[in-house]
Amino acid sequence: MKILTTTLIMVMIINLVFLLTTMISKKTKTSREKNSPFECGFSPLSSSRKPFSIQFFLMATIFLIFDIEISIILPMASTKMLSMEEWLISSTITIIILLMGLIMEWKTNMLEWSK
């Protein structure tokens, strides 16, 4: 019986607090604009599906690959596992492989912004 009365009192207190907050709150009118999600300055009234440029995606991927390559090569110089000659050889091979891929993309016209 004690658990039932305690539960009933808790439910009453929760409902009372809920009613008080709805009465005290400043938000009185709801509108479609205020209830719609707002993200990054885009209007929610327009279409959410926009065409995506594949060329932009390719350029971003190339940037990401070279960015990751730099973040891999630079810490290798500070480790004591490699000598300076080994670091120079491994970083040169890595850069040559990446540049060969970039040249291949350039030759196949993958880097064209407009077609």
PDB file of C-alpha atoms in Angstrom:
ATOM      1  CA  MET A   1       0.000   0.000   0.000  1.00  0.00           C
ATOM      2  CA  LYS A   2       2.913   2.293   0.756  1.00  0.00           C
ATOM      3  CA  ILE A   3       4.360   1.882  -2.736  1.00  0.00           C
ATOM      4  CA  LEU A   4       0.987   2.640  -4.332  1.00  0.00           C
ATOM      5  CA  THR A   5       0.505   5.865  -2.382  1.00  0.00           C
ATOM      6  CA  THR A   6       4.078   6.985  -3.070  1.00  0.00           C
ATOM      7  CA  THR A   7       3.625   6.332  -6.800  1.00  0.00           C
ATOM      8  CA  LEU A   8       0.322   8.215  -6.804  1.00  0.00           C
ATOM      9  CA  ILE A   9       1.875  11.199  -5.030  1.00  0.00           C
ATOM     10  CA  MET A  10       4.815  11.238  -7.485  1.00  0.00           C
ATOM     11  CA  VAL A  11       2.480  11.177 -10.482  1.00  0.00           C
ATOM     12  CA  MET A  12       0.441  14.035  -9.016  1.00  0.00           C
ATOM     13  CA  ILE A  13       3.571  16.129  -8.381  1.00  0.00           C
ATOM     14  CA  ILE A  14       4.831  15.505 -11.906  1.00  0.00           C
ATOM     15  CA  ASN A  15       1.483  16.507 -13.416  1.00  0.00           C
ATOM     16  CA  LEU A  16       1.341  19.617 -11.229  1.00  0.00           C
ATOM     17  CA  VAL A  17       4.830  20.704 -12.295  1.00  0.00           C
ATOM     18  CA  PHE A  18       3.948  20.039 -15.939  1.00  0.00           C
ATOM     19  CA  LEU A  19       0.790  22.152 -15.711  1.00  0.00           C
ATOM     20  CA  LEU A  20       2.635  24.979 -13.955  1.00  0.00           C
ATOM     21  CA  THR A  21       5.377  25.096 -16.572  1.00  0.00           C
ATOM     22  CA  THR A  22       2.902  25.181 -19.443  1.00  0.00           C
ATOM     23  CA  MET A  23       0.990  28.019 -17.787  1.00  0.00           C
ATOM     24  CA  ILE A  24       4.119  30.034 -16.963  1.00  0.00           C
ATOM     25  CA  SER A  25       5.962  29.513 -20.244  1.00  0.00           C
ATOM     26  CA  LYS A  26       6.368  32.466 -22.613  1.00  0.00           C
ATOM     27  CA  LYS A  27       5.666  30.525 -25.775  1.00  0.00           C
ATOM     28  CA  THR A  28       2.032  31.198 -26.481  1.00  0.00           C
ATOM     29  CA  LYS A  29       1.638  30.916 -30.233  1.00  0.00           C
ATOM     30  CA  THR A  30       2.945  28.140 -32.400  1.00  0.00           C
ATOM     31  CA  SER A  31       3.651  28.721 -36.032  1.00  0.00           C
ATOM     32  CA  ARG A  32       4.875  26.589 -38.864  1.00  0.00           C
ATOM     33  CA  GLU A  33       8.138  28.542 -39.105  1.00  0.00           C
ATOM     34  CA  LYS A  34       8.960  28.223 -35.411  1.00  0.00           C
ATOM     35  CA  ASN A  35       8.217  24.512 -35.293  1.00  0.00           C
ATOM     36  CA  SER A  36      10.186  23.656 -38.430  1.00  0.00           C
ATOM     37  CA  PRO A  37      13.793  22.489 -38.142  1.00  0.00           C
ATOM     38  CA  PHE A  38      16.464  25.049 -38.955  1.00  0.00           C
ATOM     39  CA  GLU A  39      19.865  23.803 -39.992  1.00  0.00           C
ATOM     40  CA  CYS A  40      22.878  25.712 -41.250  1.00  0.00           C
ATOM     41  CA  GLY A  41      20.905  28.625 -42.659  1.00  0.00           C
ATOM     42  CA  PHE A  42      18.959  26.565 -45.195  1.00  0.00           C
ATOM     43  CA  SER A  43      15.279  27.287 -45.526  1.00  0.00           C
ATOM     44  CA  PRO A  44      13.166  24.274 -44.589  1.00  0.00           C
ATOM     45  CA  LEU A  45      10.563  25.299 -47.173  1.00  0.00           C
ATOM     46  CA  SER A  46      12.795  24.335 -50.109  1.00  0.00           C
ATOM     47  CA  SER A  47      13.569  20.836 -51.305  1.00  0.00           C
ATOM     48  CA  SER A  48      15.966  18.882 -49.142  1.00  0.00           C
ATOM     49  CA  ARG A  49      17.289  16.875 -52.085  1.00  0.00           C
ATOM     50  CA  LYS A  50      19.674  18.963 -54.165  1.00  0.00           C
ATOM     51  CA  PRO A  51      21.872  17.664 -56.989  1.00  0.00           C
ATOM     52  CA  PHE A  52      25.421  16.942 -55.844  1.00  0.00           C
ATOM     53  CA  SER A  53      28.448  17.647 -57.998  1.00  0.00           C
ATOM     54  CA  ILE A  54      30.595  14.573 -58.572  1.00  0.00           C
ATOM     55  CA  GLN A  55      33.574  16.774 -59.516  1.00  0.00           C
ATOM     56  CA  PHE A  56      33.409  18.473 -56.132  1.00  0.00           C
ATOM     57  CA  PHE A  57      33.338  15.068 -54.459  1.00  0.00           C
ATOM     58  CA  LEU A  58      36.411  13.963 -56.436  1.00  0.00           C
ATOM     59  CA  MET A  59      38.357  17.101 -55.529  1.00  0.00           C
ATOM     60  CA  ALA A  60      37.423  16.692 -51.856  1.00  0.00           C
ATOM     61  CA  THR A  61      38.551  13.052 -51.986  1.00  0.00           C
ATOM     62  CA  ILE A  62      41.899  14.023 -53.534  1.00  0.00           C
ATOM     63  CA  PHE A  63      42.383  16.679 -50.871  1.00  0.00           C
ATOM     64  CA  LEU A  64      41.564  14.150 -48.152  1.00  0.00           C
ATOM     65  CA  ILE A  65      44.030  11.604 -49.548  1.00  0.00           C
ATOM     66  CA  PHE A  66      46.887  14.124 -49.661  1.00  0.00           C
ATOM     67  CA  ASP A  67      45.951  15.454 -46.224  1.00  0.00           C
ATOM     68  CA  ILE A  68      46.096  11.961 -44.724  1.00  0.00           C
ATOM     69  CA  GLU A  69      49.363  11.332 -46.530  1.00  0.00           C
ATOM     70  CA  ILE A  70      50.947  14.380 -44.893  1.00  0.00           C
ATOM     71  CA  SER A  71      49.649  13.330 -41.492  1.00  0.00           C
ATOM     72  CA  ILE A  72      51.298   9.927 -41.994  1.00  0.00           C
ATOM     73  CA  ILE A  73      54.653  11.151 -43.355  1.00  0.00           C
ATOM     74  CA  LEU A  74      55.371  13.892 -40.817  1.00  0.00           C
ATOM     75  CA  PRO A  75      55.184  11.749 -37.645  1.00  0.00           C
ATOM     76  CA  MET A  76      57.503   9.188 -39.230  1.00  0.00           C
ATOM     77  CA  ALA A  77      60.328  11.730 -39.067  1.00  0.00           C
ATOM     78  CA  SER A  78      60.037  12.085 -35.306  1.00  0.00           C
ATOM     79  CA  THR A  79      60.092   8.369 -34.521  1.00  0.00           C
ATOM     80  CA  LYS A  80      63.412   6.784 -33.662  1.00  0.00           C
ATOM     81  CA  MET A  81      62.574   3.565 -35.533  1.00  0.00           C
ATOM     82  CA  LEU A  82      63.590   4.973 -38.920  1.00  0.00           C
ATOM     83  CA  SER A  83      66.836   6.584 -39.881  1.00  0.00           C
ATOM     84  CA  MET A  84      66.765   9.730 -41.979  1.00  0.00           C
ATOM     85  CA  GLU A  85      67.547   7.805 -45.154  1.00  0.00           C
ATOM     86  CA  GLU A  86      64.782   5.251 -44.531  1.00  0.00           C
ATOM     87  CA  TRP A  87      62.286   8.044 -43.828  1.00  0.00           C
ATOM     88  CA  LEU A  88      63.308   9.877 -46.995  1.00  0.00           C
ATOM     89  CA  ILE A  89      62.956   6.741 -49.118  1.00  0.00           C
ATOM     90  CA  SER A  90      59.573   5.707 -47.649  1.00  0.00           C
ATOM     91  CA  SER A  91      58.091   9.201 -47.878  1.00  0.00           C
ATOM     92  CA  THR A  92      59.378   9.623 -51.451  1.00  0.00           C
ATOM     93  CA  ILE A  93      57.833   6.307 -52.497  1.00  0.00           C
ATOM     94  CA  THR A  94      54.519   7.307 -50.857  1.00  0.00           C
ATOM     95  CA  ILE A  95      54.481  10.682 -52.603  1.00  0.00           C
ATOM     96  CA  ILE A  96      55.392   9.117 -55.971  1.00  0.00           C
ATOM     97  CA  ILE A  97      52.543   6.596 -55.688  1.00  0.00           C
ATOM     98  CA  LEU A  98      50.062   9.346 -54.859  1.00  0.00           C
ATOM     99  CA  LEU A  99      51.331  11.612 -57.636  1.00  0.00           C
ATOM    100  CA  MET A 100      51.041   8.753 -60.142  1.00  0.00           C
ATOM    101  CA  GLY A 101      47.384   8.359 -59.139  1.00  0.00           C
ATOM    102  CA  LEU A 102      46.837  12.109 -59.472  1.00  0.00           C
ATOM    103  CA  ILE A 103      48.455  12.155 -62.932  1.00  0.00           C
ATOM    104  CA  MET A 104      46.294   9.203 -64.005  1.00  0.00           C
ATOM    105  CA  GLU A 105      43.144  11.067 -62.868  1.00  0.00           C
ATOM    106  CA  TRP A 106      44.324  14.162 -64.724  1.00  0.00           C
ATOM    107  CA  LYS A 107      44.996  12.198 -67.949  1.00  0.00           C
ATOM    108  CA  THR A 108      41.537  10.558 -67.838  1.00  0.00           C
ATOM    109  CA  ASN A 109      39.877  13.991 -67.358  1.00  0.00           C
ATOM    110  CA  MET A 110      38.514  13.138 -63.911  1.00  0.00           C
ATOM    111  CA  LEU A 111      39.541  16.559 -62.623  1.00  0.00           C
ATOM    112  CA  GLU A 112      37.393  18.553 -65.085  1.00  0.00           C
ATOM    113  CA  TRP A 113      34.996  20.930 -63.296  1.00  0.00           C
ATOM    114  CA  SER A 114      32.600  21.226 -66.197  1.00  0.00           C
ATOM    115  CA  LYS A 115      31.855  18.832 -69.022  1.00  0.00           C
TER     116      LYS A 115
END
